[in-house]
Amino acid sequence: MAALFDALSVFENVRPAEAGEFTRRAFDAGRLDLTEVEGLADLIASETETQRRQALRQMGGGLSEIYDGWRSDLLRARALIEAELDFADEDDVPGSVSDVVWADVCTLASLIEIHLSQSRVAERLRRGIQIVLAGAPNAGKSSLMNALARRDVAIVTEEAGTTRDVLEVHLDLHGLPVTLVDTAGIREAEGLVEREGIRRAREKMRQADLILWLMPSDEMHSASPDDLLNEPDVPAVWVLRSKSDLASPAMTQDEPGTVSVSTRTHNGLEGLIGRLGKYAADHIALSEDPLATRERHRTHLEDCLSALKRSFDSDSKPLELRAEDLRLAAESLGRISGRIDVEDMLDVIFGEFCIGK
Ligand SMILES: Nc1nc2c(ncn2[C@@H]2O[C@H](COP(=O)(O)OP(=O)(O)O)[C@@H](O)[C@H]2O)c(=O)[nH]1
Ligand SMILES: [Mg+2]
């Protein structure tokens, strides 16, 4: 490769393409809008079948179609309002035009609200569900990570505090993307490196969709996730009894709701994978309708929604100002597909691409 580039560089006016340069040309030429560009980036990065399908649909213009439709509804509403403003003193423009317009704007606002409330699901499909393995040192987290990934990702030793960094593997559970995160065991650590590992572990746990908290079956008084559960905004926590092969007979009557696994005998592993798959399916099912897949979409949609709400909130506001709210709302929608000043975001979006795309 290096030799090839070297040989090519002697030609005049030949240079390596920049990241995403070809896609950017398609955008500049108006052949792709921004959501389609993002869909293409997602398609290249997709790791599972459902991610691929979602990306493909967005690349094909599924999202733009919705937003452009809403945007032209708003432009039409604004035109009607302005007509009413311009001809307010003439009798042949009935005042009731604007009543119809506001009812439509109201309906649109609730459509956007529904669309927004469903978008988390699509965002999760795009980035994958984050499942974090946590618990005391030596609880068997790294062993479970390796068993689920079916390869040796993490180092396993009987020395407490072996895992000090955060390790991630991407799994494909029935076509659904799951990122499994192995963390340092939570304890009062002496060493600087382990303390940093524990800080990172806590951070990962806060960002997780689901925490698997491991409690070894051979320890009656192992660390429980109680203090974790008291923190605000905790994700879902499942308690797993690890090392179930070591459980004493007295302990085998599980509390209902807990899952026992052993990475030594593989007891319970298939069941756990099945449950995780179901969890993923419940939380990231590919929806029928195209949905906003990025925070960027969500921000503009929220801006649009609040402008719409301002526009019909009060009847006493002058019609000119209400029409201006509609203009702002349409503009927010236009930003999603890149029809309106988005210059500052373009580098961020195209920077995601690799060279040659
Ligand atoms: N008997 C038994 N030992 C296990 C099991 N899982 C892990 N271990 C052992 O427990 C020790 C700690 O495991 P590790 O995965 O490093 O725990 P971590 O500190 O939570 O990551 C190692 O010596 C493992 O071999 C299990 O299911 N059964
Ligand atoms: Mg470990």
CSV table of C-alpha atoms and ligand atoms in Angstrom, one decimal:
chain,number,residue,atom,x,y,z
A,1,MET,CA,0.0,0.0,0.0
A,2,ALA,CA,2.7,2.5,1.0
A,3,ALA,CA,4.7,1.7,-2.1
A,4,LEU,CA,1.5,2.1,-4.3
A,5,PHE,CA,0.7,5.5,-2.7
A,6,ASP,CA,4.3,6.5,-3.2
A,7,ALA,CA,4.2,5.6,-6.9
A,8,LEU,CA,1.0,7.5,-7.4
A,9,SER,CA,2.2,10.6,-5.7
A,10,VAL,CA,4.6,11.4,-8.5
A,11,PHE,CA,1.7,12.3,-10.8
A,12,GLU,CA,0.7,15.9,-10.9
A,13,ASN,CA,-2.7,16.8,-9.3
A,14,VAL,CA,-3.1,13.4,-7.6
A,15,ARG,CA,-3.7,13.3,-3.9
A,16,PRO,CA,-5.3,10.9,-1.5
A,17,ALA,CA,-9.0,11.4,-1.0
A,18,GLU,CA,-10.1,12.9,2.4
A,19,ALA,CA,-12.3,11.0,4.8
A,20,GLY,CA,-15.8,10.9,3.4
A,21,GLU,CA,-14.9,13.1,0.4
A,22,PHE,CA,-16.9,11.2,-2.2
A,23,THR,CA,-20.0,11.2,0.0
A,24,ARG,CA,-19.5,14.9,0.6
A,25,ARG,CA,-19.5,15.6,-3.1
A,26,ALA,CA,-22.8,13.8,-3.4
A,27,PHE,CA,-24.2,15.9,-0.6
A,28,ASP,CA,-22.9,19.2,-2.1
A,29,ALA,CA,-24.4,18.2,-5.4
A,30,GLY,CA,-27.7,17.6,-3.7
A,31,ARG,CA,-27.9,13.9,-4.4
A,32,LEU,CA,-27.9,12.9,-0.8
A,33,ASP,CA,-29.2,14.9,2.2
A,34,LEU,CA,-27.7,14.7,5.6
A,35,THR,CA,-29.8,12.0,7.1
A,36,GLU,CA,-29.0,9.8,4.0
A,37,VAL,CA,-25.3,10.6,4.5
A,38,GLU,CA,-25.6,9.5,8.1
A,39,GLY,CA,-27.4,6.4,7.0
A,40,LEU,CA,-24.6,5.5,4.7
A,41,ALA,CA,-22.1,6.1,7.6
A,42,ASP,CA,-24.2,3.8,9.8
A,43,LEU,CA,-24.4,1.2,7.1
A,44,ILE,CA,-20.6,1.1,6.8
A,45,ALA,CA,-20.3,0.8,10.6
A,46,SER,CA,-23.1,-1.7,11.1
A,47,GLU,CA,-22.3,-4.9,12.7
A,48,THR,CA,-25.6,-6.8,12.8
A,49,GLU,CA,-28.5,-7.5,10.5
A,50,THR,CA,-31.0,-5.2,12.2
A,51,GLN,CA,-28.5,-2.3,12.3
A,52,ARG,CA,-27.8,-2.9,8.6
A,53,ARG,CA,-31.6,-2.7,7.8
A,54,GLN,CA,-32.1,0.4,9.8
A,55,ALA,CA,-29.1,2.1,8.2
A,56,LEU,CA,-30.2,1.1,4.7
A,57,ARG,CA,-33.7,2.5,5.2
A,58,GLN,CA,-32.3,5.8,6.4
A,59,MET,CA,-29.9,5.9,3.5
A,60,GLY,CA,-32.8,5.3,1.2
A,61,GLY,CA,-34.4,8.6,2.4
A,62,GLY,CA,-36.9,7.1,4.9
A,63,LEU,CA,-36.3,9.8,7.5
A,64,SER,CA,-36.0,12.7,5.1
A,65,GLU,CA,-39.3,11.8,3.6
A,66,ILE,CA,-41.0,12.3,7.0
A,67,TYR,CA,-39.2,15.5,7.9
A,68,ASP,CA,-39.6,17.0,4.5
A,69,GLY,CA,-43.3,16.2,4.6
A,70,TRP,CA,-43.7,17.9,7.9
A,71,ARG,CA,-41.6,20.9,6.7
A,72,SER,CA,-43.8,21.5,3.7
A,73,ASP,CA,-46.9,21.2,5.9
A,74,LEU,CA,-45.5,24.0,8.0
A,75,LEU,CA,-44.6,26.1,5.1
A,76,ARG,CA,-48.1,25.8,3.7
A,77,ALA,CA,-49.6,26.7,7.1
A,78,ARG,CA,-47.4,29.7,7.2
A,79,ALA,CA,-48.4,30.8,3.8
A,80,LEU,CA,-52.0,30.6,4.8
A,81,ILE,CA,-51.4,32.7,7.9
A,82,GLU,CA,-49.5,35.3,5.9
A,83,ALA,CA,-52.3,35.5,3.4
A,84,GLU,CA,-54.6,36.2,6.2
A,85,LEU,CA,-52.3,38.9,7.5
A,86,ASP,CA,-51.9,40.5,4.1
A,87,PHE,CA,-55.6,40.5,3.3
A,88,ALA,CA,-56.9,41.0,6.8
A,89,ASP,CA,-59.1,44.0,5.7
A,90,GLU,CA,-60.6,42.3,2.8
A,91,ASP,CA,-63.8,40.3,3.3
A,92,ASP,CA,-63.2,37.4,0.9
A,93,VAL,CA,-60.5,35.8,3.1
A,94,PRO,CA,-62.5,34.1,5.8
A,95,GLY,CA,-61.0,34.4,9.3
A,96,SER,CA,-61.7,30.7,9.9
A,97,VAL,CA,-58.7,29.7,7.7
A,98,SER,CA,-56.4,30.2,10.6
A,99,ASP,CA,-58.5,28.0,12.9
A,100,VAL,CA,-58.0,25.1,10.5
A,101,VAL,CA,-54.3,25.9,10.4
A,102,TRP,CA,-53.8,25.9,14.1
A,103,ALA,CA,-55.6,22.6,14.4
A,104,ASP,CA,-53.2,21.1,11.9
A,105,VAL,CA,-50.2,22.6,13.7
A,106,CYS,CA,-51.5,21.0,16.9
A,107,THR,CA,-51.8,17.6,15.2
A,108,LEU,CA,-48.3,17.9,13.8
A,109,ALA,CA,-46.9,18.7,17.2
A,110,SER,CA,-48.4,15.6,18.7
A,111,LEU,CA,-47.0,13.5,15.8
A,112,ILE,CA,-43.5,14.9,16.5
A,113,GLU,CA,-44.0,14.2,20.2
A,114,ILE,CA,-44.8,10.5,19.4
A,115,HIS,CA,-41.9,10.3,17.0
A,116,LEU,CA,-39.5,11.7,19.6
A,117,SER,CA,-40.7,9.3,22.3
A,118,GLN,CA,-39.9,6.3,20.1
A,119,SER,CA,-36.6,7.5,18.9
A,120,ARG,CA,-34.6,6.2,21.9
A,121,VAL,CA,-35.3,2.7,20.6
A,122,ALA,CA,-33.7,3.5,17.2
A,123,GLU,CA,-30.8,5.3,18.9
A,124,ARG,CA,-30.1,2.1,20.9
A,125,LEU,CA,-30.2,0.0,17.8
A,126,ARG,CA,-27.7,2.2,16.2
A,127,ARG,CA,-25.1,2.1,19.0
A,128,GLY,CA,-26.0,-1.2,20.5
A,129,ILE,CA,-27.3,-2.1,24.0
A,130,GLN,CA,-24.7,-1.6,26.7
A,131,ILE,CA,-24.5,-4.4,29.2
A,132,VAL,CA,-22.0,-3.9,32.0
A,133,LEU,CA,-20.6,-6.8,34.2
A,134,ALA,CA,-20.0,-5.6,37.7
A,135,GLY,CA,-19.5,-6.9,41.2
A,136,ALA,CA,-16.8,-7.4,43.7
A,137,PRO,CA,-13.3,-8.5,42.6
A,138,ASN,CA,-13.1,-12.2,41.9
A,139,ALA,CA,-16.8,-12.5,41.4
A,140,GLY,CA,-16.2,-14.1,38.0
A,141,LYS,CA,-16.9,-11.1,35.7
A,142,SER,CA,-14.0,-11.7,33.3
A,143,SER,CA,-14.7,-15.4,33.1
A,144,LEU,CA,-18.4,-14.7,32.2
A,145,MET,CA,-17.3,-12.1,29.6
A,146,ASN,CA,-15.0,-14.7,28.0
A,147,ALA,CA,-17.8,-17.3,28.1
A,148,LEU,CA,-20.3,-15.0,26.5
A,149,ALA,CA,-17.8,-13.8,23.9
A,150,ARG,CA,-16.6,-17.4,23.3
A,151,ARG,CA,-13.1,-16.3,23.4
A,152,ASP,CA,-10.4,-15.1,25.8
A,153,VAL,CA,-11.0,-11.3,25.8
A,154,ALA,CA,-10.1,-10.7,29.4
A,155,ILE,CA,-7.4,-12.1,31.7
A,156,VAL,CA,-8.7,-14.3,34.4
A,157,THR,CA,-6.7,-15.1,37.5
A,158,GLU,CA,-7.5,-15.8,41.1
A,159,GLU,CA,-5.8,-12.7,42.1
A,160,ALA,CA,-8.3,-10.1,43.1
A,161,GLY,CA,-8.1,-6.9,41.1
A,162,THR,CA,-6.8,-8.4,37.9
A,163,THR,CA,-9.1,-6.4,35.6
A,164,ARG,CA,-8.2,-2.8,36.0
A,165,ASP,CA,-9.2,-1.4,32.7
A,166,VAL,CA,-12.6,-1.4,30.9
A,167,LEU,CA,-12.9,-4.1,28.2
A,168,GLU,CA,-15.6,-4.2,25.6
A,169,VAL,CA,-16.7,-6.8,23.1
A,170,HIS,CA,-19.5,-6.5,20.6
A,171,LEU,CA,-21.9,-9.4,20.4
A,172,ASP,CA,-24.5,-10.2,17.9
A,173,LEU,CA,-27.5,-11.6,19.8
A,174,HIS,CA,-30.0,-12.8,17.2
A,175,GLY,CA,-29.1,-9.9,14.9
A,176,LEU,CA,-29.3,-7.4,17.7
A,177,PRO,CA,-26.1,-5.5,18.7
A,178,VAL,CA,-25.0,-5.8,22.3
A,179,THR,CA,-21.8,-4.3,23.8
A,180,LEU,CA,-20.6,-6.3,26.7
A,181,VAL,CA,-18.4,-4.4,29.1
A,182,ASP,CA,-16.1,-6.0,31.7
A,183,THR,CA,-15.0,-3.7,34.5
A,184,ALA,CA,-12.7,-3.7,37.5
A,185,GLY,CA,-14.3,-5.2,40.7
A,186,ILE,CA,-15.7,-2.6,43.0
A,187,ARG,CA,-13.8,-2.5,46.3
A,188,GLU,CA,-11.7,-0.1,48.4
A,189,ALA,CA,-8.6,-0.3,46.3
A,190,GLU,CA,-5.0,0.6,47.4
A,191,GLY,CA,-3.3,1.1,44.1
A,192,LEU,CA,-3.6,4.1,41.9
A,193,VAL,CA,-4.3,2.1,38.7
A,194,GLU,CA,-7.0,0.0,40.3
A,195,ARG,CA,-8.7,3.1,41.8
A,196,GLU,CA,-8.8,4.6,38.3
A,197,GLY,CA,-10.2,1.3,37.0
A,198,ILE,CA,-12.9,1.4,39.6
A,199,ARG,CA,-13.8,5.0,38.8
A,200,ARG,CA,-14.1,4.0,35.1
A,201,ALA,CA,-16.2,1.0,36.1
A,202,ARG,CA,-18.7,3.3,38.0
A,203,GLU,CA,-18.9,5.6,35.0
A,204,LYS,CA,-19.6,2.7,32.7
A,205,MET,CA,-22.3,1.5,35.0
A,206,ARG,CA,-24.0,4.9,35.0
A,207,GLN,CA,-24.1,4.8,31.1
A,208,ALA,CA,-25.3,1.2,30.9
A,209,ASP,CA,-28.7,0.0,29.7
A,210,LEU,CA,-28.4,-3.1,31.9
A,211,ILE,CA,-26.0,-4.1,34.7
A,212,LEU,CA,-25.3,-7.7,35.5
A,213,TRP,CA,-24.2,-7.7,39.1
A,214,LEU,CA,-22.3,-10.9,40.0
A,215,MET,CA,-22.4,-12.4,43.4
A,216,PRO,CA,-20.3,-15.6,43.8
A,217,SER,CA,-22.3,-18.5,45.1
A,218,ASP,CA,-19.6,-19.6,47.5
A,219,GLU,CA,-19.6,-16.4,49.5
A,220,MET,CA,-22.6,-15.8,51.8
A,221,HIS,CA,-21.7,-12.1,52.3
A,222,SER,CA,-20.5,-11.0,49.0
A,223,ALA,CA,-21.0,-7.4,48.0
A,224,SER,CA,-24.6,-6.7,47.0
A,225,PRO,CA,-25.6,-4.0,44.5
A,226,ASP,CA,-27.7,-2.2,47.2
A,227,ASP,CA,-25.8,1.1,47.3
A,228,LEU,CA,-25.9,1.1,43.5
A,229,LEU,CA,-29.6,0.8,43.5
A,230,ASN,CA,-30.0,3.8,45.7
A,231,GLU,CA,-28.2,6.1,43.2
A,232,PRO,CA,-30.5,8.2,41.0
A,233,ASP,CA,-30.9,7.2,37.4
A,234,VAL,CA,-29.7,3.6,37.8
A,235,PRO,CA,-30.2,1.4,34.8
A,236,ALA,CA,-31.8,-2.0,35.2
A,237,VAL,CA,-29.8,-4.4,37.4
A,238,TRP,CA,-29.9,-8.1,37.3
A,239,VAL,CA,-28.3,-10.0,40.1
A,240,LEU,CA,-26.5,-13.1,39.0
A,241,ARG,CA,-25.3,-15.9,41.3
A,242,SER,CA,-21.9,-16.7,39.7
A,243,LYS,CA,-19.8,-19.9,40.2
A,244,SER,CA,-23.0,-21.9,40.8
A,245,ASP,CA,-20.9,-25.1,40.8
A,246,LEU,CA,-19.5,-24.0,44.2
A,247,ALA,CA,-22.9,-23.4,45.8
A,248,SER,CA,-23.5,-25.3,49.0
A,249,PRO,CA,-26.7,-27.3,48.9
A,250,ALA,CA,-28.2,-25.0,51.5
A,251,MET,CA,-27.8,-22.1,49.2
A,252,THR,CA,-29.3,-23.7,46.1
A,253,GLN,CA,-32.8,-22.5,46.8
A,254,ASP,CA,-32.5,-19.3,44.9
A,255,GLU,CA,-34.3,-16.2,45.8
A,256,PRO,CA,-36.8,-15.9,42.9
A,257,GLY,CA,-35.7,-13.7,40.1
A,258,THR,CA,-32.0,-14.4,40.4
A,259,VAL,CA,-30.1,-16.3,37.8
A,260,SER,CA,-27.3,-18.8,38.6
A,261,VAL,CA,-24.4,-19.4,36.2
A,262,SER,CA,-21.2,-21.2,36.2
A,263,THR,CA,-18.5,-20.7,33.6
A,264,ARG,CA,-16.8,-23.9,34.8
A,265,THR,CA,-19.8,-26.3,34.2
A,266,HIS,CA,-21.6,-23.9,31.7
A,267,ASN,CA,-24.6,-24.3,33.9
A,268,GLY,CA,-27.1,-21.5,33.2
A,269,LEU,CA,-25.2,-19.9,30.4
A,270,GLU,CA,-27.6,-20.8,27.6
A,271,GLY,CA,-30.5,-19.5,29.8
A,272,LEU,CA,-28.7,-16.3,30.4
A,273,ILE,CA,-28.0,-15.7,26.7
A,274,GLY,CA,-31.6,-16.4,26.0
A,275,ARG,CA,-32.7,-13.8,28.6
A,276,LEU,CA,-30.2,-11.2,27.3
A,277,GLY,CA,-31.5,-11.8,23.8
A,278,LYS,CA,-35.0,-11.2,24.9
A,279,TYR,CA,-34.0,-8.1,26.8
A,280,ALA,CA,-32.3,-6.8,23.7
A,281,ALA,CA,-35.3,-7.6,21.5
A,282,ASP,CA,-37.7,-5.8,23.9
A,283,HIS,CA,-35.5,-2.7,24.0
A,284,ILE,CA,-34.3,-2.3,20.4
A,285,ALA,CA,-36.8,-3.9,18.1
A,286,LEU,CA,-36.6,-2.5,14.6
A,287,SER,CA,-39.7,-0.3,14.3
A,288,GLU,CA,-42.1,-0.2,11.4
A,289,ASP,CA,-41.6,3.5,10.8
A,290,PRO,CA,-38.2,5.2,10.3
A,291,LEU,CA,-37.2,6.9,13.5
A,292,ALA,CA,-34.7,9.5,14.5
A,293,THR,CA,-31.4,7.6,15.1
A,294,ARG,CA,-29.1,10.3,16.5
A,295,GLU,CA,-29.0,12.8,19.2
A,296,ARG,CA,-28.6,15.5,16.5
A,297,HIS,CA,-32.0,14.6,15.1
A,298,ARG,CA,-33.6,14.7,18.5
A,299,THR,CA,-32.2,18.1,19.3
A,300,HIS,CA,-33.6,19.7,16.2
A,301,LEU,CA,-36.9,17.9,16.7
A,302,GLU,CA,-37.1,19.2,20.2
A,303,ASP,CA,-36.4,22.8,18.9
A,304,CYS,CA,-39.1,22.4,16.3
A,305,LEU,CA,-41.6,21.1,18.9
A,306,SER,CA,-41.0,23.9,21.3
A,307,ALA,CA,-41.4,26.5,18.5
A,308,LEU,CA,-44.7,24.8,17.5
A,309,LYS,CA,-45.9,24.9,21.0
A,310,ARG,CA,-45.1,28.6,21.3
A,311,SER,CA,-47.0,29.2,18.2
A,312,PHE,CA,-50.3,27.9,19.4
A,313,ASP,CA,-49.9,28.4,23.1
A,314,SER,CA,-51.6,31.7,23.3
A,315,ASP,CA,-54.3,33.2,21.1
A,316,SER,CA,-53.5,36.6,22.3
A,317,LYS,CA,-50.1,36.7,20.6
A,318,PRO,CA,-50.1,38.7,17.4
A,319,LEU,CA,-50.5,36.6,14.3
A,320,GLU,CA,-47.2,37.9,12.9
A,321,LEU,CA,-45.3,36.5,15.9
A,322,ARG,CA,-47.1,33.2,15.7
A,323,ALA,CA,-46.2,32.9,12.0
A,324,GLU,CA,-42.6,33.6,12.9
A,325,ASP,CA,-42.7,30.6,15.4
A,326,LEU,CA,-43.9,28.4,12.5
A,327,ARG,CA,-40.9,29.7,10.4
A,328,LEU,CA,-38.5,28.7,13.2
A,329,ALA,CA,-40.1,25.3,13.5
A,330,ALA,CA,-39.8,24.6,9.8
A,331,GLU,CA,-36.2,25.8,10.0
A,332,SER,CA,-35.3,23.3,12.7
A,333,LEU,CA,-36.7,20.5,10.5
A,334,GLY,CA,-34.7,21.8,7.6
A,335,ARG,CA,-31.5,21.5,9.7
A,336,ILE,CA,-32.0,17.7,10.1
A,337,SER,CA,-31.8,17.0,6.4
A,338,GLY,CA,-29.2,19.7,5.9
A,339,ARG,CA,-31.3,22.1,3.8
A,340,ILE,CA,-30.6,25.0,6.2
A,341,ASP,CA,-27.3,26.3,7.4
A,342,VAL,CA,-25.5,23.3,8.8
A,343,GLU,CA,-22.0,24.3,7.7
A,344,ASP,CA,-20.6,23.9,11.2
A,345,MET,CA,-21.7,20.3,11.5
A,346,LEU,CA,-20.6,19.0,8.2
A,347,ASP,CA,-17.0,18.3,9.3
A,348,VAL,CA,-18.2,16.3,12.2
A,349,ILE,CA,-20.5,14.2,10.1
A,350,PHE,CA,-18.1,13.5,7.2
A,351,GLY,CA,-15.2,13.0,9.6
A,352,GLU,CA,-16.9,9.7,10.6
A,353,PHE,CA,-16.2,8.2,7.2
A,354,CYS,CA,-13.1,6.4,6.2
A,355,ILE,CA,-11.0,7.5,3.2
A,356,GLY,CA,-12.4,6.3,-0.1
A,357,LYS,CA,-16.1,6.5,0.7
B,1,LIG,N1,-15.5,-22.7,40.4
B,1,LIG,C1,-15.7,-21.7,39.6
B,1,LIG,N2,-14.7,-20.8,39.6
B,1,LIG,C2,-14.8,-19.7,38.8
B,1,LIG,C3,-16.0,-19.5,38.0
B,1,LIG,N3,-15.9,-18.4,37.3
B,1,LIG,C4,-14.7,-17.8,37.6
B,1,LIG,N4,-14.1,-18.6,38.5
B,1,LIG,C5,-12.7,-18.4,39.1
B,1,LIG,O1,-12.8,-17.2,39.9
B,1,LIG,C6,-11.6,-16.5,39.9
B,1,LIG,C7,-11.9,-15.0,39.5
B,1,LIG,O2,-12.4,-15.0,38.2
B,1,LIG,P1,-12.5,-13.7,37.3
B,1,LIG,O3,-13.3,-14.0,36.1
B,1,LIG,O4,-11.1,-13.2,37.1
B,1,LIG,O5,-13.3,-12.7,38.3
B,1,LIG,P2,-13.4,-11.1,38.2
B,1,LIG,O6,-12.3,-10.6,39.1
B,1,LIG,O7,-14.7,-10.8,38.7
B,1,LIG,O8,-13.2,-10.7,36.8
B,1,LIG,C8,-10.7,-17.2,38.9
B,1,LIG,O9,-9.8,-18.0,39.5
B,1,LIG,C9,-11.7,-18.1,38.1
B,1,LIG,O10,-11.1,-19.2,37.6
B,1,LIG,C10,-17.0,-20.5,38.0
B,1,LIG,O11,-18.1,-20.5,37.4
B,1,LIG,N5,-16.8,-21.6,38.9
B,2,MG,MG,-11.8,-9.4,36.0
